[in-house]
Short mmCIF file of the N, C-alpha and C atoms (twelve columns), coordinates in Angstrom:
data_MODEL
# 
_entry.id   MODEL 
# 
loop_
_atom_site.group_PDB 
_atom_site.id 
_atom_site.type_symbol 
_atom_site.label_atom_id 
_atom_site.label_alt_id 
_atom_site.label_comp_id 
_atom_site.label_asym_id 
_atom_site.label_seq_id 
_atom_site.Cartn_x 
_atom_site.Cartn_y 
_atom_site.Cartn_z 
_atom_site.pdbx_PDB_model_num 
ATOM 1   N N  . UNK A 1  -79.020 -40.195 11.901 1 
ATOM 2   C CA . UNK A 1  -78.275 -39.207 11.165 1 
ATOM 3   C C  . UNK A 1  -78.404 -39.547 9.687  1 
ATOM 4   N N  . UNK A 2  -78.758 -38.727 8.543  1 
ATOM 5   C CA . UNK A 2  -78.468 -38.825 7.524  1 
ATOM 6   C C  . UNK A 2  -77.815 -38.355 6.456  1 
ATOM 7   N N  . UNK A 3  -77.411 -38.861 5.567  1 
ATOM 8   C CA . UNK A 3  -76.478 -37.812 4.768  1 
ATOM 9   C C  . UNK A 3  -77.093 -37.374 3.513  1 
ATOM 10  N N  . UNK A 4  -76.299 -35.838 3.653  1 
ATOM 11  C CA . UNK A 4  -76.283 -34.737 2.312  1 
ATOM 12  C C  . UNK A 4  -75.547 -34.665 1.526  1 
ATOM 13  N N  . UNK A 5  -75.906 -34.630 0.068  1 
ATOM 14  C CA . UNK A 5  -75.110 -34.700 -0.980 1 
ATOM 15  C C  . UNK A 5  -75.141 -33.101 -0.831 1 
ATOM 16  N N  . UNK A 6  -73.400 -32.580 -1.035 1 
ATOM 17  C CA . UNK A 6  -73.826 -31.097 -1.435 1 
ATOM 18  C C  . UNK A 6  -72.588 -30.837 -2.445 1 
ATOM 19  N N  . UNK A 7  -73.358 -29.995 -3.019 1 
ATOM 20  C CA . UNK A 7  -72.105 -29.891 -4.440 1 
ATOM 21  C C  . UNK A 7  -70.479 -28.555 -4.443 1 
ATOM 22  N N  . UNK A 8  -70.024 -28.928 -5.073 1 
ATOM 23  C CA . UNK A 8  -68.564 -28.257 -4.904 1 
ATOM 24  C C  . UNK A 8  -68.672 -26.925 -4.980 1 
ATOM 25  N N  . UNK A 9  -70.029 -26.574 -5.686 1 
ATOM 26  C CA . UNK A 9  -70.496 -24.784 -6.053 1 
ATOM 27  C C  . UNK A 9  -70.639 -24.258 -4.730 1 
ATOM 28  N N  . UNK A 10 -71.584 -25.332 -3.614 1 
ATOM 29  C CA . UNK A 10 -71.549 -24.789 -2.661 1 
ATOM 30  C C  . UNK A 10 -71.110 -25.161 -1.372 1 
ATOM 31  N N  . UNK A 11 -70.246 -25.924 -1.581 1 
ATOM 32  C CA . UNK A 11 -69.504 -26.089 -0.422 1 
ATOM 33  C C  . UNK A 11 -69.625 -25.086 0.807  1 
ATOM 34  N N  . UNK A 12 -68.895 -23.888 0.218  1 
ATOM 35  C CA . UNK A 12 -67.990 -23.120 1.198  1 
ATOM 36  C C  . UNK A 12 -69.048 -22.185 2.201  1 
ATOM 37  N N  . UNK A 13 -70.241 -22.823 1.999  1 
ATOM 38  C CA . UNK A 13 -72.220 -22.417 2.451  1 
ATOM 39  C C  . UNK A 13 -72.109 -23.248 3.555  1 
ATOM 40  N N  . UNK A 14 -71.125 -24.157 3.727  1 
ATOM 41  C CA . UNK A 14 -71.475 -25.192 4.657  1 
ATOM 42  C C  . UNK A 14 -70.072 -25.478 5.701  1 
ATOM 43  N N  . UNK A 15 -69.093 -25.107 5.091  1 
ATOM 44  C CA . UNK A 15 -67.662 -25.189 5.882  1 
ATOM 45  C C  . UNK A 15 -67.534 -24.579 6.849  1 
ATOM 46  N N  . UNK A 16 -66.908 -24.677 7.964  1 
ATOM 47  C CA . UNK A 16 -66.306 -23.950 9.384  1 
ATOM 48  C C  . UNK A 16 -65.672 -22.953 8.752  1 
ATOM 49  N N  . UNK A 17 -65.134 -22.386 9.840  1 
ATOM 50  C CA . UNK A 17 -63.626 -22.125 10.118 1 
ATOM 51  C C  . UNK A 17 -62.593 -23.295 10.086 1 
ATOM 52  N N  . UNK A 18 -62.372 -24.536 10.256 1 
ATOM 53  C CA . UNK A 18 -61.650 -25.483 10.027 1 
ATOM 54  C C  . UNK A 18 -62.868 -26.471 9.398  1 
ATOM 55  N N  . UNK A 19 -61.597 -27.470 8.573  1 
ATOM 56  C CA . UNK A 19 -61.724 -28.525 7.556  1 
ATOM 57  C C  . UNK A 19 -61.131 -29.714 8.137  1 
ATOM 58  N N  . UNK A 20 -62.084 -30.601 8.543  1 
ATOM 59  C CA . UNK A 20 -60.874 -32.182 8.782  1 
ATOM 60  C C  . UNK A 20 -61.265 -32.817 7.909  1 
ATOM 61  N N  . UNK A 21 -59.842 -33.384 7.293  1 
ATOM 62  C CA . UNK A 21 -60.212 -34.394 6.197  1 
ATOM 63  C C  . UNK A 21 -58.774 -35.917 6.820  1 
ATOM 64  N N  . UNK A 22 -59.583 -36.386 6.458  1 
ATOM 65  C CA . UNK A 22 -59.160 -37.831 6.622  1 
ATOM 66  C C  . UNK A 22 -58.228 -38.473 5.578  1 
ATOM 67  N N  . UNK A 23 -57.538 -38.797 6.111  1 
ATOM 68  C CA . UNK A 23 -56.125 -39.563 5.663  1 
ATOM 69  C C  . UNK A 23 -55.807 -41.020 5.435  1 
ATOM 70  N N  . UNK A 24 -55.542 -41.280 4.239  1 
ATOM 71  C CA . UNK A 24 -55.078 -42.919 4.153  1 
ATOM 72  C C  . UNK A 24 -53.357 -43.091 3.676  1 
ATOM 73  N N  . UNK A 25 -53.225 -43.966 5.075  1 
ATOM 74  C CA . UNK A 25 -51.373 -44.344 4.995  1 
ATOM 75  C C  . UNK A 25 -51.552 -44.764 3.833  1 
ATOM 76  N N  . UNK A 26 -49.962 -44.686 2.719  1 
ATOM 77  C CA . UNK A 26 -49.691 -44.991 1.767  1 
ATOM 78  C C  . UNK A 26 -50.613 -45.015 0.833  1 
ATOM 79  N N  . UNK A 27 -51.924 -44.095 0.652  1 
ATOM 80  C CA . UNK A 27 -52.606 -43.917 -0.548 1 
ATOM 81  C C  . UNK A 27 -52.687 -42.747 -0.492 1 
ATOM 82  N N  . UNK A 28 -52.607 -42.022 -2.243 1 
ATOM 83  C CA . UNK A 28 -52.790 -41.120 -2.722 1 
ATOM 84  C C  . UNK A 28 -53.661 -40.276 -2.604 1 
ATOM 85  N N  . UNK A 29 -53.785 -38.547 -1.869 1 
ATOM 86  C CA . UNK A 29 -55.038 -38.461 -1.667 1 
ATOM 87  C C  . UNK A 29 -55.485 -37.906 -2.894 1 
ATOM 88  N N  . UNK A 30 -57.072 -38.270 -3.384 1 
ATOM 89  C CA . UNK A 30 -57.573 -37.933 -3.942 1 
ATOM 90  C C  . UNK A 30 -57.979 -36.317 -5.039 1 
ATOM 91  N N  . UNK A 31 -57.963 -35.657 -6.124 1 
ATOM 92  C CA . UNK A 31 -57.774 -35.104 -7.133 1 
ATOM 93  C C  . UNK A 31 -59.373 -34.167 -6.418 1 
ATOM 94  N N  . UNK A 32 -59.040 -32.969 -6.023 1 
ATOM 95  C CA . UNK A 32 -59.611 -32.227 -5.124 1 
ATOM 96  C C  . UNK A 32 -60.113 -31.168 -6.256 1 
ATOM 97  N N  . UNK A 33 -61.395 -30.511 -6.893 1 
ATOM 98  C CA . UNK A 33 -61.944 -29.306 -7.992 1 
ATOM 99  C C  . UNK A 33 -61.302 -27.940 -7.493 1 
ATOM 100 N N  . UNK A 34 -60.791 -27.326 -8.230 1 
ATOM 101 C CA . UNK A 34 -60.461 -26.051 -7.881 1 
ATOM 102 C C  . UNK A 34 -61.280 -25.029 -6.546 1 
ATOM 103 N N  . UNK A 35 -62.601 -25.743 -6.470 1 
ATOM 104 C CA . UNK A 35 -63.376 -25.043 -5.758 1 
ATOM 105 C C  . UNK A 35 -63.123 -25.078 -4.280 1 
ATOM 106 N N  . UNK A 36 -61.514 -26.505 -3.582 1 
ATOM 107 C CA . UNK A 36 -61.221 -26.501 -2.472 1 
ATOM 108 C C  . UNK A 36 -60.349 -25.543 -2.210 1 
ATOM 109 N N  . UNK A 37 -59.678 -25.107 -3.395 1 
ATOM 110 C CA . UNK A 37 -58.665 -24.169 -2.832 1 
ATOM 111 C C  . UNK A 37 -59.162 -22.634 -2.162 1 
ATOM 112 N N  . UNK A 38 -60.519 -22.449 -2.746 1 
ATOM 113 C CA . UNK A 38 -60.961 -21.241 -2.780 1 
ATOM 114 C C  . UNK A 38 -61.594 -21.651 -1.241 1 
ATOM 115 N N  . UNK A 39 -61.753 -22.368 -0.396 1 
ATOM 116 C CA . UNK A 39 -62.761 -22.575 0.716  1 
ATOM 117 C C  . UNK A 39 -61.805 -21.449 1.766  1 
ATOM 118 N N  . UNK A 40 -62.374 -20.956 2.796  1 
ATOM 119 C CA . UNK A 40 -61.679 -19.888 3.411  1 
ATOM 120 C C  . UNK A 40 -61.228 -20.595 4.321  1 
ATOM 121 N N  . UNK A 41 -61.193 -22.095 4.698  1 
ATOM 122 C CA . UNK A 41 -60.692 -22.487 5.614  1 
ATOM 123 C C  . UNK A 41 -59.316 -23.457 4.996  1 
ATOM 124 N N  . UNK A 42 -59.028 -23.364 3.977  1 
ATOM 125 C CA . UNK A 42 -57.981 -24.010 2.853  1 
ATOM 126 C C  . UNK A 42 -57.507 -22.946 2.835  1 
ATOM 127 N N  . UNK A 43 -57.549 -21.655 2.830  1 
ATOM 128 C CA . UNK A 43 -57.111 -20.282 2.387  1 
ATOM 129 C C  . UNK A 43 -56.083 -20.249 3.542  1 
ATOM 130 N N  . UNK A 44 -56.796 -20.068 4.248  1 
ATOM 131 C CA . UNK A 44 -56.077 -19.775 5.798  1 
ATOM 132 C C  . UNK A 44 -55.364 -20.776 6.536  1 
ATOM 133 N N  . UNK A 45 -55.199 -22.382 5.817  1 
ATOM 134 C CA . UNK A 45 -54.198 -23.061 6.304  1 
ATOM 135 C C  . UNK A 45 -55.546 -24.162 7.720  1 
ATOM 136 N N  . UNK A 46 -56.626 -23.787 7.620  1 
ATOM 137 C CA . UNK A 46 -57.293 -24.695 8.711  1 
ATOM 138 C C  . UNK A 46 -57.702 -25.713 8.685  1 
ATOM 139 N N  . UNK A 47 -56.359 -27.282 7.883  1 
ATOM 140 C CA . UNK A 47 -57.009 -28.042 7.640  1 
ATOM 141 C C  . UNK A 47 -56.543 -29.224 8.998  1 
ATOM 142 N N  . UNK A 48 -57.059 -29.531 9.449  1 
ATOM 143 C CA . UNK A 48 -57.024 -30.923 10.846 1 
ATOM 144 C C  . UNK A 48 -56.951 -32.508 9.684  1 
ATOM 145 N N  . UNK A 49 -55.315 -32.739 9.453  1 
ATOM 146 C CA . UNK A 49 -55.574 -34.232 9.370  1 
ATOM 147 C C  . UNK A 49 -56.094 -35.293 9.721  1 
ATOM 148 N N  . UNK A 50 -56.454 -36.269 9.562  1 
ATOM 149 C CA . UNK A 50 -56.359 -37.397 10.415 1 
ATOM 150 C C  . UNK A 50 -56.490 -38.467 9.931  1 
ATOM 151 N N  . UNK A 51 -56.025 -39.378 10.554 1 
ATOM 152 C CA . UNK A 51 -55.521 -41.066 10.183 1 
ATOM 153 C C  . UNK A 51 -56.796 -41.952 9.925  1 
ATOM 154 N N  . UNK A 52 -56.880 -42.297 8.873  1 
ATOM 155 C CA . UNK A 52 -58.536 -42.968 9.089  1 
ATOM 156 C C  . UNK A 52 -58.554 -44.179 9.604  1 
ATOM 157 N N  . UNK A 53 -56.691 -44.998 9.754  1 
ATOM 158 C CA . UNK A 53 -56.697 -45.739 10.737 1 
ATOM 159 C C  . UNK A 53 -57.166 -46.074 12.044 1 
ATOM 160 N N  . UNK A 54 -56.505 -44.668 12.484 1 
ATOM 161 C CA . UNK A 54 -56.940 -44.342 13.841 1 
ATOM 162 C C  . UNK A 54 -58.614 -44.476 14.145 1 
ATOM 163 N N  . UNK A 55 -59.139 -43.768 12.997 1 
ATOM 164 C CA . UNK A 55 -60.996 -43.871 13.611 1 
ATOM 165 C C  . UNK A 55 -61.789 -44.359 12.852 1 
ATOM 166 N N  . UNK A 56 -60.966 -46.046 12.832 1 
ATOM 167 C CA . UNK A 56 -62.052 -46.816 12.189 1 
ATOM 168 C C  . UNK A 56 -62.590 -47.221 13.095 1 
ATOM 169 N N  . UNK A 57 -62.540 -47.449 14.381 1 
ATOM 170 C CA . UNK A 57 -63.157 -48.169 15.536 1 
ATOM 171 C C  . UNK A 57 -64.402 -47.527 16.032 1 
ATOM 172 N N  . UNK A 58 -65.523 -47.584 16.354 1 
ATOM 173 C CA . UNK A 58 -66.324 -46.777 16.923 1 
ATOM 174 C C  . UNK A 58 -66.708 -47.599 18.316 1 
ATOM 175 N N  . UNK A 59 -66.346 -48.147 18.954 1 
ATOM 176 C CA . UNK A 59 -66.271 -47.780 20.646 1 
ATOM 177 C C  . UNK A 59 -66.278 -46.816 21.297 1 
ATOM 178 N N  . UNK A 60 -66.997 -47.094 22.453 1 
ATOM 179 C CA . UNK A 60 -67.569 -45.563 22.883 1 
ATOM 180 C C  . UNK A 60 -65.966 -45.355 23.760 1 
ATOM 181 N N  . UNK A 61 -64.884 -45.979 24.034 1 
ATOM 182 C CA . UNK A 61 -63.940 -45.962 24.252 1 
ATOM 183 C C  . UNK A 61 -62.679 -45.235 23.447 1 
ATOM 184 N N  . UNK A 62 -63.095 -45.743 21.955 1 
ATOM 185 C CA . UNK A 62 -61.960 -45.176 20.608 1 
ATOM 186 C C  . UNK A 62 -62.669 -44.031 20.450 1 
ATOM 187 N N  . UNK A 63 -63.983 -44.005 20.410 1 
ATOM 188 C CA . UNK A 63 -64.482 -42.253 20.207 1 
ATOM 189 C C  . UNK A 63 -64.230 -41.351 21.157 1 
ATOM 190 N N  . UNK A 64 -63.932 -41.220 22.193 1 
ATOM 191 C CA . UNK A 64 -63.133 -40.546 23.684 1 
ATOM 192 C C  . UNK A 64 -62.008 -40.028 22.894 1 
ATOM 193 N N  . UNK A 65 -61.226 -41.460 22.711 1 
ATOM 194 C CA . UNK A 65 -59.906 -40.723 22.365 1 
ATOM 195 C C  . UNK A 65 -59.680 -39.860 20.746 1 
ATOM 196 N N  . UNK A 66 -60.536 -40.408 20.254 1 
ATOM 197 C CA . UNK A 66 -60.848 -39.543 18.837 1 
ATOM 198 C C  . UNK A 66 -61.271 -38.315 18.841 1 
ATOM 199 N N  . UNK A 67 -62.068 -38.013 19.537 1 
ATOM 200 C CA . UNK A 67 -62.769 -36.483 20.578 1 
ATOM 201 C C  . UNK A 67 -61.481 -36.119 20.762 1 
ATOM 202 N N  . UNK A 68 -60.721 -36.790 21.544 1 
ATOM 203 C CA . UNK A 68 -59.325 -35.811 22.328 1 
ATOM 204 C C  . UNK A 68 -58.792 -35.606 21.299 1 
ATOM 205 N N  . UNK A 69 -58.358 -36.513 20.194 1 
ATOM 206 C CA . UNK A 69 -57.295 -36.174 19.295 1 
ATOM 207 C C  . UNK A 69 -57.564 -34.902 18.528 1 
ATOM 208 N N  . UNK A 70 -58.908 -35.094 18.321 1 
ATOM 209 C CA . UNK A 70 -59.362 -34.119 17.324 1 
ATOM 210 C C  . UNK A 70 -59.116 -32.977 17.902 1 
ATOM 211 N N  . UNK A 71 -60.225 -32.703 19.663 1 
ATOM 212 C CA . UNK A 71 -59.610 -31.592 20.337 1 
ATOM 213 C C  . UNK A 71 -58.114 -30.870 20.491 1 
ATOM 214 N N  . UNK A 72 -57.352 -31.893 20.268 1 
ATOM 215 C CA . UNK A 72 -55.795 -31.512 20.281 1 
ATOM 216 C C  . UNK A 72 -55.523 -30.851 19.312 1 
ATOM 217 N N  . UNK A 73 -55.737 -31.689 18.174 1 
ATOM 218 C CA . UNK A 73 -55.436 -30.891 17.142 1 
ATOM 219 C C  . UNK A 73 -55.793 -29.221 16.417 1 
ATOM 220 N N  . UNK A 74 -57.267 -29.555 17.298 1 
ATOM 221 C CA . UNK A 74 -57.717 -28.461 16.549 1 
ATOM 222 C C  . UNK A 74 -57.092 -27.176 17.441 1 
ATOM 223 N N  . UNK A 75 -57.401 -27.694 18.799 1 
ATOM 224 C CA . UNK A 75 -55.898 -26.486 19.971 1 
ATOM 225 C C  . UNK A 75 -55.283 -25.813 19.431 1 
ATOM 226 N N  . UNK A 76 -53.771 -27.137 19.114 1 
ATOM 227 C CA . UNK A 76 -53.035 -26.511 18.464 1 
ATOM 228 C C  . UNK A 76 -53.151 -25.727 17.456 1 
ATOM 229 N N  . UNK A 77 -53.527 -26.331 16.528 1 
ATOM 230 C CA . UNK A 77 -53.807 -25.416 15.126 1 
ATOM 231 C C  . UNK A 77 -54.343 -23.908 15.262 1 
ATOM 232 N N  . UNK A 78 -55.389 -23.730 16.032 1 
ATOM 233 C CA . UNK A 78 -55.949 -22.512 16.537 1 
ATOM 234 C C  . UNK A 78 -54.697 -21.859 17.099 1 
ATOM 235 N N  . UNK A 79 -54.006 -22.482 17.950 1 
ATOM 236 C CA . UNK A 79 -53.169 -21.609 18.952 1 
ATOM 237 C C  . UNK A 79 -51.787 -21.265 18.157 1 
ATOM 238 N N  . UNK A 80 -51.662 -21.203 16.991 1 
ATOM 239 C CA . UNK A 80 -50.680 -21.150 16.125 1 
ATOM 240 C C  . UNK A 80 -50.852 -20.203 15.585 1 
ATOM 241 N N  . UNK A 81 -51.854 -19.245 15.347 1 
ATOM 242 C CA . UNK A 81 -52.283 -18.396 14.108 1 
ATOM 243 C C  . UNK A 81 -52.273 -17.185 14.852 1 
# 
């Protein structure tokens, strides 16, 4: 797998319908360009937290339950709207 740099102009070329962004206990999250608010999945409220505690582990065991969590979340969230 490798990674893409892609820029804030075009983000929203590349976004779902939902956004998970990752979470750090007791730190500040980070100073986000105007260009997140405009994403249609920020618009509409489709963002999936998550603990980056939780999925620092990559066991094919912690990734199961990271799959589920995520699946849960994203459930719910869907089944809300």
């Amino acid at each position: 797998m490798s990674r893409v740099e892609v820029s804030w102009e075009t983000v929203n070329d590349y976004v779902g319908d939902y956004v998970i962004v990752l979470t750090v206990k007791d730190k500040e999250p980070p100073k986000l360009p105007a260009t997140w608010k405009m994403l249609d999945a920020v618009k509409n409220n489709r963002i999936i937290e998550i603990d980056m505690e939780k999925y620092f582990a990559a066991d094919s065991y912690s990734s199961l339950l990271q799959a589920e969590d995520i699946a849960d979340k994203l459930s719910k969230l869907a089944s809300s709207k």
